[in-house]
Amino acid sequence: MMTQHEFKQKFAESIRLKDFGLLKSSLEKREEATKSVQNTPGYYSIGKANEAVLLGHHTGDGLRAYEATKEALRHVEAFAKADVEWKSEFGFSPLLDCFGFIGLWVESYEEAIQQAEQAEKWVSIPNNAVRINQLKEGQKSGTKWWEMQFAMTRNFYSLATQKSDAGKHAAGMSILHCIIDRAIRERPGYEMDENDLFDLLDDFLKLSLQAYIGISQKFVAALPHNPELKYVDGASEQFIVFLNPVSYWLQLMPDCPQKWKSTFQKHYEVFMRSPFPIYPELMKKIGAYFPESRVSETKSNSQQPPSNFQNNTSKAPKRGYAIAVAVINLSVAALFWFWAIKSNMKWYVVAIAVLASIFTLPALPQAIRDIFNKKRDE
């Protein structure tokens, strides 16, 4: 049986992996640690809380974060006792995290109010009483729960301007994940028209790309100090952020309104120009909805966008999205050339770096033009 000391070591290792941008392995390490203390309720709760933070704030999986948080709070008394020791050693409170974050992912006003009121008994959350009053007022006013939930995303991201973007893209994704899934399943409080649903999906896809930038930049930054990372398949570790957005995209495409087709064609072309295949089987199915696209699964992902692309779309891409495309392409090219240099310019590594550059750099001129164009809807 794993001791609490070993459990803490597993958590510390998961932090190290997360800081390297290795999200898949980091999550597996936390799940392994949690399973090992499943007969110790307090530490089991801490384990589930740590899983929830990674899921909700780094991978963007709101549904799994919600379930993990509920499970953590199932043994709240034991959780509170273990939390005191944990906080003294690690400097943060998983119990506070649970009560502070679960309101982002719950299914109704009633549940949000119940969790916020329960929090009063166990932790000190700034402005919690104000939050409870806001929830009750929103419920009384008839505001749909998903609208209240969506308003919370503004604390984490903005696609309107860089200045108002808090940069917490995966956290914003986790809320959108909950809303989109429950809207599709027609859950109470998630009634919306198709325009709202596709607007949320649009944000979901954009955020996944921006979340990936942050992850890949961590990976690139860690490489000089951790040579073993050059043997890691970064895509398999990091593409976890794309799975839910692409899956819901495929599910919703049959019902995509005509006014949104050009927007999602743009997403398709950006994803297909990635130097690494992003869930190729899913993208192949999505591509069937865009037969007019010049980007094809059978062609090189390096194909440039058509020169008249913006004239064929109803909306120009937002500046933040264009910046995301440029940064990803530059980061990928830089990553492979760094690897080539570290390998003493071995021929096969140089060949891969050259191919990566061929795949990524041709898309930069269009992305740079987009950055300096007016932002969409302005």
CSV table of C-alpha atoms in Angstrom, one decimal, residues 168-378:
chain,number,residue,atom,x,y,z
A,168,LYS,CA,-6.8,31.1,-18.8
A,169,HIS,CA,-8.0,29.4,-21.9
A,170,ALA,CA,-8.3,25.8,-20.6
A,171,ALA,CA,-10.4,27.0,-17.7
A,172,GLY,CA,-12.7,28.8,-20.1
A,173,MET,CA,-12.9,25.6,-22.2
A,174,SER,CA,-14.0,23.6,-19.2
A,175,ILE,CA,-17.1,25.7,-18.7
A,176,LEU,CA,-17.9,25.7,-22.4
A,177,HIS,CA,-17.5,21.9,-22.3
A,178,CYS,CA,-20.2,21.6,-19.6
A,179,ILE,CA,-22.6,24.0,-21.4
A,180,ILE,CA,-22.2,22.4,-24.9
A,181,ASP,CA,-22.6,18.8,-23.7
A,182,ARG,CA,-25.7,19.6,-21.6
A,183,ALA,CA,-27.2,21.7,-24.4
A,184,ILE,CA,-26.9,18.8,-26.8
A,185,ARG,CA,-28.5,16.5,-24.3
A,186,GLU,CA,-31.3,19.1,-23.7
A,187,ARG,CA,-30.8,19.3,-20.0
A,188,PRO,CA,-33.0,21.7,-18.0
A,189,GLY,CA,-31.4,25.2,-17.9
A,190,TYR,CA,-29.5,24.6,-21.1
A,191,GLU,CA,-32.1,25.5,-23.6
A,192,MET,CA,-30.7,27.6,-26.4
A,193,ASP,CA,-31.1,28.3,-30.1
A,194,GLU,CA,-28.7,26.9,-32.7
A,195,ASN,CA,-26.9,30.2,-33.2
A,196,ASP,CA,-26.0,30.3,-29.5
A,197,LEU,CA,-24.8,26.7,-29.7
A,198,PHE,CA,-22.5,27.3,-32.7
A,199,ASP,CA,-21.2,30.5,-31.2
A,200,LEU,CA,-20.1,28.5,-28.2
A,201,LEU,CA,-18.6,25.8,-30.3
A,202,ASP,CA,-16.7,28.5,-32.2
A,203,ASP,CA,-15.2,29.8,-29.0
A,204,PHE,CA,-14.5,26.2,-27.8
A,205,LEU,CA,-12.3,25.5,-30.9
A,206,LYS,CA,-10.5,28.8,-30.7
A,207,LEU,CA,-9.7,28.3,-27.1
A,208,SER,CA,-8.3,24.8,-27.7
A,209,LEU,CA,-5.8,26.2,-30.1
A,210,GLN,CA,-4.8,29.0,-27.7
A,211,ALA,CA,-4.5,26.5,-24.8
A,212,TYR,CA,-2.3,24.3,-27.0
A,213,ILE,CA,0.1,27.3,-27.5
A,214,GLY,CA,0.6,27.6,-23.8
A,215,ILE,CA,1.3,23.8,-23.4
A,216,SER,CA,3.7,23.6,-26.4
A,217,GLN,CA,5.6,26.7,-25.2
A,218,LYS,CA,6.2,25.0,-21.8
A,219,PHE,CA,7.5,22.0,-23.6
A,220,VAL,CA,9.9,24.0,-25.8
A,221,ALA,CA,11.1,26.0,-22.7
A,222,ALA,CA,11.8,22.8,-20.8
A,223,LEU,CA,13.8,21.1,-23.6
A,224,PRO,CA,17.2,22.9,-22.9
A,225,HIS,CA,17.3,21.7,-19.3
A,226,ASN,CA,15.8,18.3,-19.8
A,227,PRO,CA,17.4,16.5,-22.8
A,228,GLU,CA,15.3,13.4,-22.2
A,229,LEU,CA,12.3,15.3,-23.5
A,230,LYS,CA,13.5,15.1,-27.1
A,231,TYR,CA,12.4,11.5,-27.0
A,232,VAL,CA,8.9,12.4,-25.9
A,233,ASP,CA,6.0,12.4,-28.3
A,234,GLY,CA,4.8,15.9,-27.5
A,235,ALA,CA,1.6,15.6,-29.7
A,236,SER,CA,0.3,12.5,-27.9
A,237,GLU,CA,0.9,14.3,-24.5
A,238,GLN,CA,-0.6,17.7,-25.5
A,239,PHE,CA,-3.4,17.0,-27.9
A,240,ILE,CA,-5.7,16.1,-25.0
A,241,VAL,CA,-6.9,19.7,-25.2
A,242,PHE,CA,-8.3,19.1,-28.8
A,243,LEU,CA,-10.2,15.9,-28.2
A,244,ASN,CA,-13.5,17.3,-26.7
A,245,PRO,CA,-13.7,20.3,-29.1
A,246,VAL,CA,-13.1,18.2,-32.2
A,247,SER,CA,-15.5,15.5,-31.0
A,248,TYR,CA,-18.4,17.9,-30.4
A,249,TRP,CA,-17.5,19.7,-33.7
A,250,LEU,CA,-18.0,16.4,-35.6
A,251,GLN,CA,-21.2,15.7,-33.7
A,252,LEU,CA,-22.7,19.1,-34.5
A,253,MET,CA,-21.6,19.5,-38.1
A,254,PRO,CA,-24.7,17.8,-39.6
A,255,ASP,CA,-26.8,20.6,-38.1
A,256,CYS,CA,-24.5,23.5,-38.8
A,257,PRO,CA,-26.4,26.5,-40.1
A,258,GLN,CA,-25.3,27.9,-43.4
A,259,LYS,CA,-24.3,31.2,-41.8
A,260,TRP,CA,-21.7,29.4,-39.8
A,261,LYS,CA,-20.2,27.2,-42.5
A,262,SER,CA,-17.5,29.6,-43.5
A,263,THR,CA,-16.4,30.0,-39.9
A,264,PHE,CA,-16.0,26.3,-39.4
A,265,GLN,CA,-14.3,25.8,-42.7
A,266,LYS,CA,-11.7,28.3,-41.5
A,267,HIS,CA,-11.2,26.2,-38.4
A,268,TYR,CA,-10.9,23.1,-40.5
A,269,GLU,CA,-8.2,24.6,-42.7
A,270,VAL,CA,-6.3,25.8,-39.7
A,271,PHE,CA,-6.4,22.4,-38.0
A,272,MET,CA,-5.5,20.6,-41.2
A,273,ARG,CA,-2.4,22.8,-41.7
A,274,SER,CA,-1.0,21.7,-38.3
A,275,PRO,CA,2.4,20.1,-38.8
A,276,PHE,CA,1.2,17.2,-36.7
A,277,PRO,CA,-2.1,15.4,-37.5
A,278,ILE,CA,-4.8,16.4,-35.0
A,279,TYR,CA,-7.0,13.4,-34.5
A,280,PRO,CA,-6.9,12.5,-38.3
A,281,GLU,CA,-9.8,10.1,-38.3
A,282,LEU,CA,-12.1,12.7,-36.7
A,283,MET,CA,-10.8,15.5,-39.0
A,284,LYS,CA,-11.3,13.3,-42.1
A,285,LYS,CA,-15.0,13.0,-41.2
A,286,ILE,CA,-15.3,16.7,-40.5
A,287,GLY,CA,-13.6,17.4,-43.9
A,288,ALA,CA,-16.5,15.7,-45.6
A,289,TYR,CA,-18.6,18.7,-44.8
A,290,PHE,CA,-16.2,21.0,-46.6
A,291,PRO,CA,-15.7,19.5,-50.1
A,292,GLU,CA,-14.9,23.0,-51.4
A,293,SER,CA,-11.9,23.4,-49.1
A,294,ARG,CA,-8.5,23.4,-50.8
A,295,VAL,CA,-7.0,21.7,-47.8
A,296,SER,CA,-7.3,17.9,-48.1
A,297,GLU,CA,-6.3,15.0,-45.9
A,298,THR,CA,-4.6,13.5,-48.9
A,299,LYS,CA,-2.4,16.6,-49.5
A,300,SER,CA,0.4,18.1,-47.5
A,301,ASN,CA,-0.6,20.0,-44.4
A,302,SER,CA,1.7,22.8,-45.6
A,303,GLN,CA,-0.8,23.9,-48.3
A,304,GLN,CA,-1.3,27.6,-48.1
A,305,PRO,CA,-4.7,29.2,-47.7
A,306,PRO,CA,-6.3,30.4,-51.0
A,307,SER,CA,-5.4,34.0,-51.7
A,308,ASN,CA,-9.0,35.1,-51.9
A,309,PHE,CA,-10.0,33.2,-48.7
A,310,GLN,CA,-11.1,36.3,-46.8
A,311,ASN,CA,-13.4,37.3,-49.7
A,312,ASN,CA,-15.1,33.9,-49.3
A,313,THR,CA,-15.8,34.1,-45.6
A,314,SER,CA,-18.5,36.1,-43.9
A,315,LYS,CA,-16.3,37.1,-41.0
A,316,ALA,CA,-12.5,37.8,-40.9
A,317,PRO,CA,-10.6,35.9,-38.2
A,318,LYS,CA,-10.2,37.6,-34.8
A,319,ARG,CA,-6.7,38.9,-34.2
A,320,GLY,CA,-6.1,36.7,-31.2
A,321,TYR,CA,-6.9,33.6,-33.4
A,322,ALA,CA,-4.4,34.8,-36.1
A,323,ILE,CA,-1.8,35.4,-33.4
A,324,ALA,CA,-2.4,31.8,-32.2
A,325,VAL,CA,-1.8,30.4,-35.6
A,326,ALA,CA,1.4,32.4,-36.1
A,327,VAL,CA,2.8,31.5,-32.6
A,328,ILE,CA,2.0,27.8,-33.0
A,329,ASN,CA,3.8,27.6,-36.4
A,330,LEU,CA,6.8,29.5,-35.2
A,331,SER,CA,7.0,27.4,-32.0
A,332,VAL,CA,6.9,24.1,-33.9
A,333,ALA,CA,9.6,25.2,-36.4
A,334,ALA,CA,11.8,26.5,-33.5
A,335,LEU,CA,11.3,23.3,-31.5
A,336,PHE,CA,12.5,21.0,-34.3
A,337,TRP,CA,15.5,23.2,-35.1
A,338,PHE,CA,16.5,23.3,-31.4
A,339,TRP,CA,16.3,19.5,-31.4
A,340,ALA,CA,18.5,19.4,-34.6
A,341,ILE,CA,21.1,21.6,-32.9
A,342,LYS,CA,21.1,19.5,-29.7
A,343,SER,CA,21.6,16.3,-31.8
A,344,ASN,CA,24.8,17.8,-33.3
A,345,MET,CA,22.9,18.2,-36.6
A,346,LYS,CA,22.4,14.6,-37.3
A,347,TRP,CA,21.1,14.2,-40.8
A,348,TYR,CA,17.7,12.6,-40.0
A,349,VAL,CA,16.9,15.2,-37.3
A,350,VAL,CA,17.8,18.0,-39.7
A,351,ALA,CA,15.6,16.4,-42.3
A,352,ILE,CA,12.7,16.4,-39.9
A,353,ALA,CA,13.4,20.1,-39.0
A,354,VAL,CA,13.4,21.0,-42.6
A,355,LEU,CA,10.1,19.2,-43.2
A,356,ALA,CA,8.6,20.9,-40.1
A,357,SER,CA,9.6,24.3,-41.5
A,358,ILE,CA,8.1,23.5,-44.9
A,359,PHE,CA,4.9,22.5,-43.2
A,360,THR,CA,4.6,25.5,-40.9
A,361,LEU,CA,6.3,28.6,-42.4
A,362,PRO,CA,4.1,29.0,-45.5
A,363,ALA,CA,1.1,29.7,-43.4
A,364,LEU,CA,2.7,32.6,-41.6
A,365,PRO,CA,2.2,35.4,-44.2
A,366,GLN,CA,-1.6,34.9,-44.1
A,367,ALA,CA,-1.6,34.8,-40.3
A,368,ILE,CA,0.5,37.9,-40.1
A,369,ARG,CA,-1.9,39.8,-42.5
A,370,ASP,CA,-4.8,38.6,-40.3
A,371,ILE,CA,-3.1,40.0,-37.2
A,372,PHE,CA,-3.0,43.5,-38.7
A,373,ASN,CA,-6.4,43.4,-40.2
A,374,LYS,CA,-9.4,44.7,-38.2
A,375,LYS,CA,-10.7,42.3,-35.7
A,376,ARG,CA,-13.9,40.5,-36.6
A,377,ASP,CA,-17.1,42.3,-35.8
A,378,GLU,CA,-15.4,45.6,-35.3
